[in-house]
């Protein structure tokens, strides 16, 4: 009878069994450490996916505190706060744009998560991931909503009620993109025009992403 390991991942081992080793070895890149990305980071690391790299150039501000994990560390770089909290995580302080992506090796990762707010950066990342042949999932609009039960995972070409996804599709068509990738989105119409947000939805976006990535990595249905 094998010895039971008692540590922070004991319950994860019980759930994943032999697949746990895949999670621990998988190299995952999270682009954006805000409300969505931060929740994904927390869920992935706590599940045993510890080989994480996080790209973000922003610092925590007071207006982040309604929804962002780690935002009590006002003025500090988001990716460095998470790296201090989770041993072994690699923080990359950089602004994601076409120039950065042209010099950054995406192919070194097993999975890439887009939790960026900037439309141009999201499009550039999607195109580069497609070129590199890396598994990729993107977060659409989590702000301005209240109902997490409306969250789902769909093809970027098949979302409903998400203005951000509609804009992304338009820009992808302009660039002649004929590929496909999955997104986490919501069918709930935005409730306001401003950037109001609710952690019950933004964090749920991140948790949906974490679940999707874990299931893909262990070969489960996703």
Short mmCIF file of C-alpha atoms in Angstrom, two decimals:
data_model
loop_
_atom_site.label_atom_id
_atom_site.label_comp_id
_atom_site.label_asym_id
_atom_site.label_seq_id
_atom_site.Cartn_x
_atom_site.Cartn_y
_atom_site.Cartn_z
CA UNK A 1 0.00 0.00 0.00
CA UNK A 2 1.50 3.33 -1.04
CA UNK A 3 2.14 5.99 1.56
CA UNK A 4 -0.35 8.85 1.58
CA UNK A 5 1.36 12.21 1.08
CA UNK A 6 -0.06 14.87 3.37
CA UNK A 7 0.63 18.35 2.03
CA UNK A 8 -1.23 21.23 0.36
CA UNK A 9 -2.04 19.02 -2.65
CA UNK A 10 -3.33 15.94 -0.80
CA UNK A 11 -6.95 16.47 -1.90
CA UNK A 12 -5.87 17.21 -5.47
CA UNK A 13 -4.01 13.90 -5.65
CA UNK A 14 -7.13 12.10 -4.46
CA UNK A 15 -9.16 13.69 -7.25
CA UNK A 16 -6.70 13.49 -10.14
CA UNK A 17 -4.90 10.26 -9.31
CA UNK A 18 -2.24 9.43 -11.90
CA UNK A 19 -3.14 12.59 -13.85
CA UNK A 20 -1.79 14.76 -11.04
CA UNK A 21 1.75 14.44 -12.40
CA UNK A 22 0.58 15.98 -15.69
CA UNK A 23 -0.73 19.03 -13.88
CA UNK A 24 2.49 19.51 -11.95
CA UNK A 25 4.66 19.31 -15.06
CA UNK A 26 2.48 21.36 -17.43
CA UNK A 27 3.85 24.80 -18.31
CA UNK A 28 1.02 27.34 -18.25
CA UNK A 29 1.20 31.02 -19.15
CA UNK A 30 -1.41 33.41 -17.74
CA UNK A 31 -1.58 36.74 -19.54
CA UNK A 32 -3.10 39.25 -17.13
CA UNK A 33 -3.30 39.07 -13.33
CA UNK A 34 -6.49 41.05 -12.74
CA UNK A 35 -9.95 39.93 -11.70
CA UNK A 36 -10.13 37.01 -14.13
CA UNK A 37 -6.46 36.08 -14.33
CA UNK A 38 -5.95 36.26 -10.58
CA UNK A 39 -8.77 33.80 -9.89
CA UNK A 40 -7.39 31.44 -12.55
CA UNK A 41 -3.94 31.62 -10.97
CA UNK A 42 -5.30 30.81 -7.52
CA UNK A 43 -7.35 27.84 -8.74
CA UNK A 44 -4.63 26.39 -10.94
CA UNK A 45 -1.84 26.60 -8.38
CA UNK A 46 -3.99 25.27 -5.54
CA UNK A 47 -4.97 22.34 -7.77
CA UNK A 48 -1.36 21.37 -8.36
CA UNK A 49 -0.61 23.17 -11.64
CA UNK A 50 2.37 24.94 -10.11
CA UNK A 51 4.51 25.54 -13.20
CA UNK A 52 2.96 28.93 -13.89
CA UNK A 53 4.25 32.07 -15.57
CA UNK A 54 2.31 35.33 -15.32
CA UNK A 55 2.68 38.36 -17.57
CA UNK A 56 1.38 41.70 -16.31
CA UNK A 57 2.82 45.21 -16.13
CA UNK A 58 0.15 46.79 -13.92
CA UNK A 59 0.19 47.62 -10.23
CA UNK A 60 -2.72 47.11 -7.86
CA UNK A 61 -4.91 50.18 -7.40
CA UNK A 62 -7.61 51.00 -4.86
CA UNK A 63 -10.35 50.49 -7.47
CA UNK A 64 -9.21 46.87 -7.93
CA UNK A 65 -10.23 45.94 -4.40
CA UNK A 66 -13.86 45.19 -5.20
CA UNK A 67 -12.85 42.13 -7.23
CA UNK A 68 -9.12 41.38 -7.58
CA UNK A 69 -7.29 38.86 -5.43
CA UNK A 70 -4.05 40.33 -4.08
CA UNK A 71 -5.28 43.91 -4.40
CA UNK A 72 -4.65 44.65 -0.74
CA UNK A 73 -1.03 45.08 -1.85
CA UNK A 74 -1.62 48.57 -3.20
CA UNK A 75 1.03 49.93 -5.53
CA UNK A 76 2.74 46.59 -6.03
CA UNK A 77 3.14 44.81 -9.36
CA UNK A 78 0.39 42.23 -9.73
CA UNK A 79 2.54 39.43 -11.11
CA UNK A 80 5.13 39.90 -8.36
CA UNK A 81 2.47 39.73 -5.66
CA UNK A 82 1.30 36.36 -6.98
CA UNK A 83 4.88 35.11 -7.38
CA UNK A 84 5.59 35.99 -3.76
CA UNK A 85 2.48 34.12 -2.67
CA UNK A 86 3.02 31.00 -4.77
CA UNK A 87 6.47 29.41 -4.68
CA UNK A 88 7.98 28.67 -8.08
CA UNK A 89 5.77 30.97 -10.13
CA UNK A 90 7.58 33.08 -12.73
CA UNK A 91 6.56 36.77 -12.89
CA UNK A 92 7.10 38.57 -16.20
CA UNK A 93 6.71 42.33 -15.95
CA UNK A 94 5.83 43.37 -19.49
CA UNK A 95 3.13 44.97 -21.58
CA UNK A 96 1.67 42.51 -24.05
CA UNK A 97 1.58 43.87 -27.58
CA UNK A 98 2.66 42.79 -31.06
CA UNK A 99 6.28 43.84 -30.50
CA UNK A 100 6.56 41.90 -27.24
CA UNK A 101 4.89 38.80 -28.74
CA UNK A 102 7.16 38.84 -31.78
CA UNK A 103 10.14 38.22 -29.50
CA UNK A 104 8.53 36.01 -26.85
CA UNK A 105 8.54 32.21 -27.25
CA UNK A 106 4.95 31.04 -26.78
CA UNK A 107 5.76 27.53 -27.98
CA UNK A 108 7.51 26.74 -24.69
CA UNK A 109 4.13 26.52 -22.95
CA UNK A 110 1.58 23.70 -22.89
CA UNK A 111 -1.32 26.09 -22.41
CA UNK A 112 -1.85 29.84 -22.63
CA UNK A 113 -4.60 31.83 -20.93
CA UNK A 114 -5.69 35.25 -22.14
CA UNK A 115 -7.07 37.35 -19.30
CA UNK A 116 -6.08 40.70 -20.83
CA UNK A 117 -8.37 43.75 -20.97
CA UNK A 118 -6.85 45.36 -24.07
CA UNK A 119 -8.54 44.39 -27.36
CA UNK A 120 -5.44 44.85 -29.51
CA UNK A 121 -3.38 42.68 -27.18
CA UNK A 122 -6.05 39.97 -27.12
CA UNK A 123 -6.13 39.80 -30.91
CA UNK A 124 -2.33 39.78 -31.23
CA UNK A 125 -2.08 36.99 -28.65
CA UNK A 126 -4.76 34.87 -30.33
CA UNK A 127 -3.01 35.18 -33.69
CA UNK A 128 0.40 34.31 -32.26
CA UNK A 129 -0.96 31.32 -30.33
CA UNK A 130 -2.54 30.03 -33.52
CA UNK A 131 0.76 30.43 -35.38
CA UNK A 132 2.66 28.67 -32.59
CA UNK A 133 0.11 25.85 -32.36
CA UNK A 134 -0.30 26.28 -28.60
CA UNK A 135 -3.49 25.39 -26.72
CA UNK A 136 -5.22 28.66 -25.88
CA UNK A 137 -8.34 29.94 -24.14
CA UNK A 138 -9.48 33.55 -23.92
CA UNK A 139 -11.66 35.48 -21.49
CA UNK A 140 -14.31 37.71 -22.99
CA UNK A 141 -16.28 40.37 -21.08
CA UNK A 142 -16.76 39.63 -17.39
CA UNK A 143 -17.47 43.20 -16.25
CA UNK A 144 -20.92 44.87 -16.10
CA UNK A 145 -22.67 41.59 -15.17
CA UNK A 146 -24.20 40.02 -12.06
CA UNK A 147 -25.27 36.46 -12.94
CA UNK A 148 -22.51 33.80 -13.00
CA UNK A 149 -25.02 31.16 -14.12
CA UNK A 150 -24.91 32.74 -17.59
CA UNK A 151 -21.19 31.96 -18.03
CA UNK A 152 -20.24 29.31 -20.58
CA UNK A 153 -17.43 28.14 -22.82
CA UNK A 154 -17.95 28.55 -26.56
CA UNK A 155 -16.07 28.95 -29.79
CA UNK A 156 -15.12 32.58 -30.43
CA UNK A 157 -17.39 32.37 -33.49
CA UNK A 158 -20.47 31.25 -31.51
CA UNK A 159 -20.89 33.62 -28.56
CA UNK A 160 -24.12 35.48 -27.87
CA UNK A 161 -24.71 38.79 -26.12
CA UNK A 162 -21.04 39.65 -25.64
CA UNK A 163 -19.99 42.95 -27.29
CA UNK A 164 -16.31 42.28 -26.65
CA UNK A 165 -16.46 38.91 -28.42
CA UNK A 166 -18.28 40.54 -31.32
CA UNK A 167 -15.50 43.11 -31.65
CA UNK A 168 -12.81 40.44 -31.44
CA UNK A 169 -14.50 38.46 -34.22
CA UNK A 170 -14.68 41.54 -36.42
CA UNK A 171 -10.99 42.27 -35.97
CA UNK A 172 -10.02 38.63 -36.57
CA UNK A 173 -11.94 38.62 -39.86
CA UNK A 174 -10.14 41.79 -40.95
CA UNK A 175 -6.86 39.97 -40.42
CA UNK A 176 -8.00 36.93 -42.38
CA UNK A 177 -7.99 34.62 -39.37
CA UNK A 178 -9.66 31.33 -40.30
CA UNK A 179 -8.87 29.37 -37.15
CA UNK A 180 -10.85 28.79 -33.98
CA UNK A 181 -10.35 28.88 -30.24
CA UNK A 182 -12.54 28.63 -27.17
CA UNK A 183 -13.54 31.55 -24.98
CA UNK A 184 -15.20 31.98 -21.61
CA UNK A 185 -18.13 34.32 -22.10
CA UNK A 186 -21.51 35.30 -20.72
CA UNK A 187 -24.89 35.48 -22.43
CA UNK A 188 -26.05 38.03 -19.84
CA UNK A 189 -26.39 41.46 -21.49
CA UNK A 190 -24.16 44.16 -19.93
CA UNK A 191 -26.14 46.02 -17.26
CA UNK A 192 -24.27 49.33 -17.49
CA UNK A 193 -22.11 51.21 -19.97
CA UNK A 194 -19.38 52.01 -17.44
CA UNK A 195 -16.79 49.53 -16.18
CA UNK A 196 -18.78 48.45 -13.13
CA UNK A 197 -17.87 44.95 -12.02
CA UNK A 198 -18.84 42.20 -9.56
CA UNK A 199 -16.40 39.64 -8.21
CA UNK A 200 -19.06 36.95 -8.31
CA UNK A 201 -18.82 37.07 -12.10
CA UNK A 202 -15.22 38.09 -12.81
CA UNK A 203 -13.77 35.47 -10.44
CA UNK A 204 -16.16 32.89 -11.89
CA UNK A 205 -14.71 33.61 -15.33
CA UNK A 206 -11.28 32.78 -13.92
CA UNK A 207 -12.54 29.60 -12.26
CA UNK A 208 -14.20 28.49 -15.49
CA UNK A 209 -10.89 29.00 -17.26
CA UNK A 210 -8.96 27.05 -14.62
CA UNK A 211 -11.39 24.14 -14.88
CA UNK A 212 -11.19 24.17 -18.67
CA UNK A 213 -7.38 24.15 -18.65
CA UNK A 214 -7.15 21.38 -16.06
CA UNK A 215 -9.59 19.18 -17.96
CA UNK A 216 -7.73 19.70 -21.22
CA UNK A 217 -4.38 18.92 -19.63
CA UNK A 218 -5.54 15.62 -18.11
CA UNK A 219 -7.39 14.60 -21.26
CA UNK A 220 -10.87 14.96 -19.79
CA UNK A 221 -13.78 16.28 -21.87
CA UNK A 222 -13.59 20.08 -22.23
#
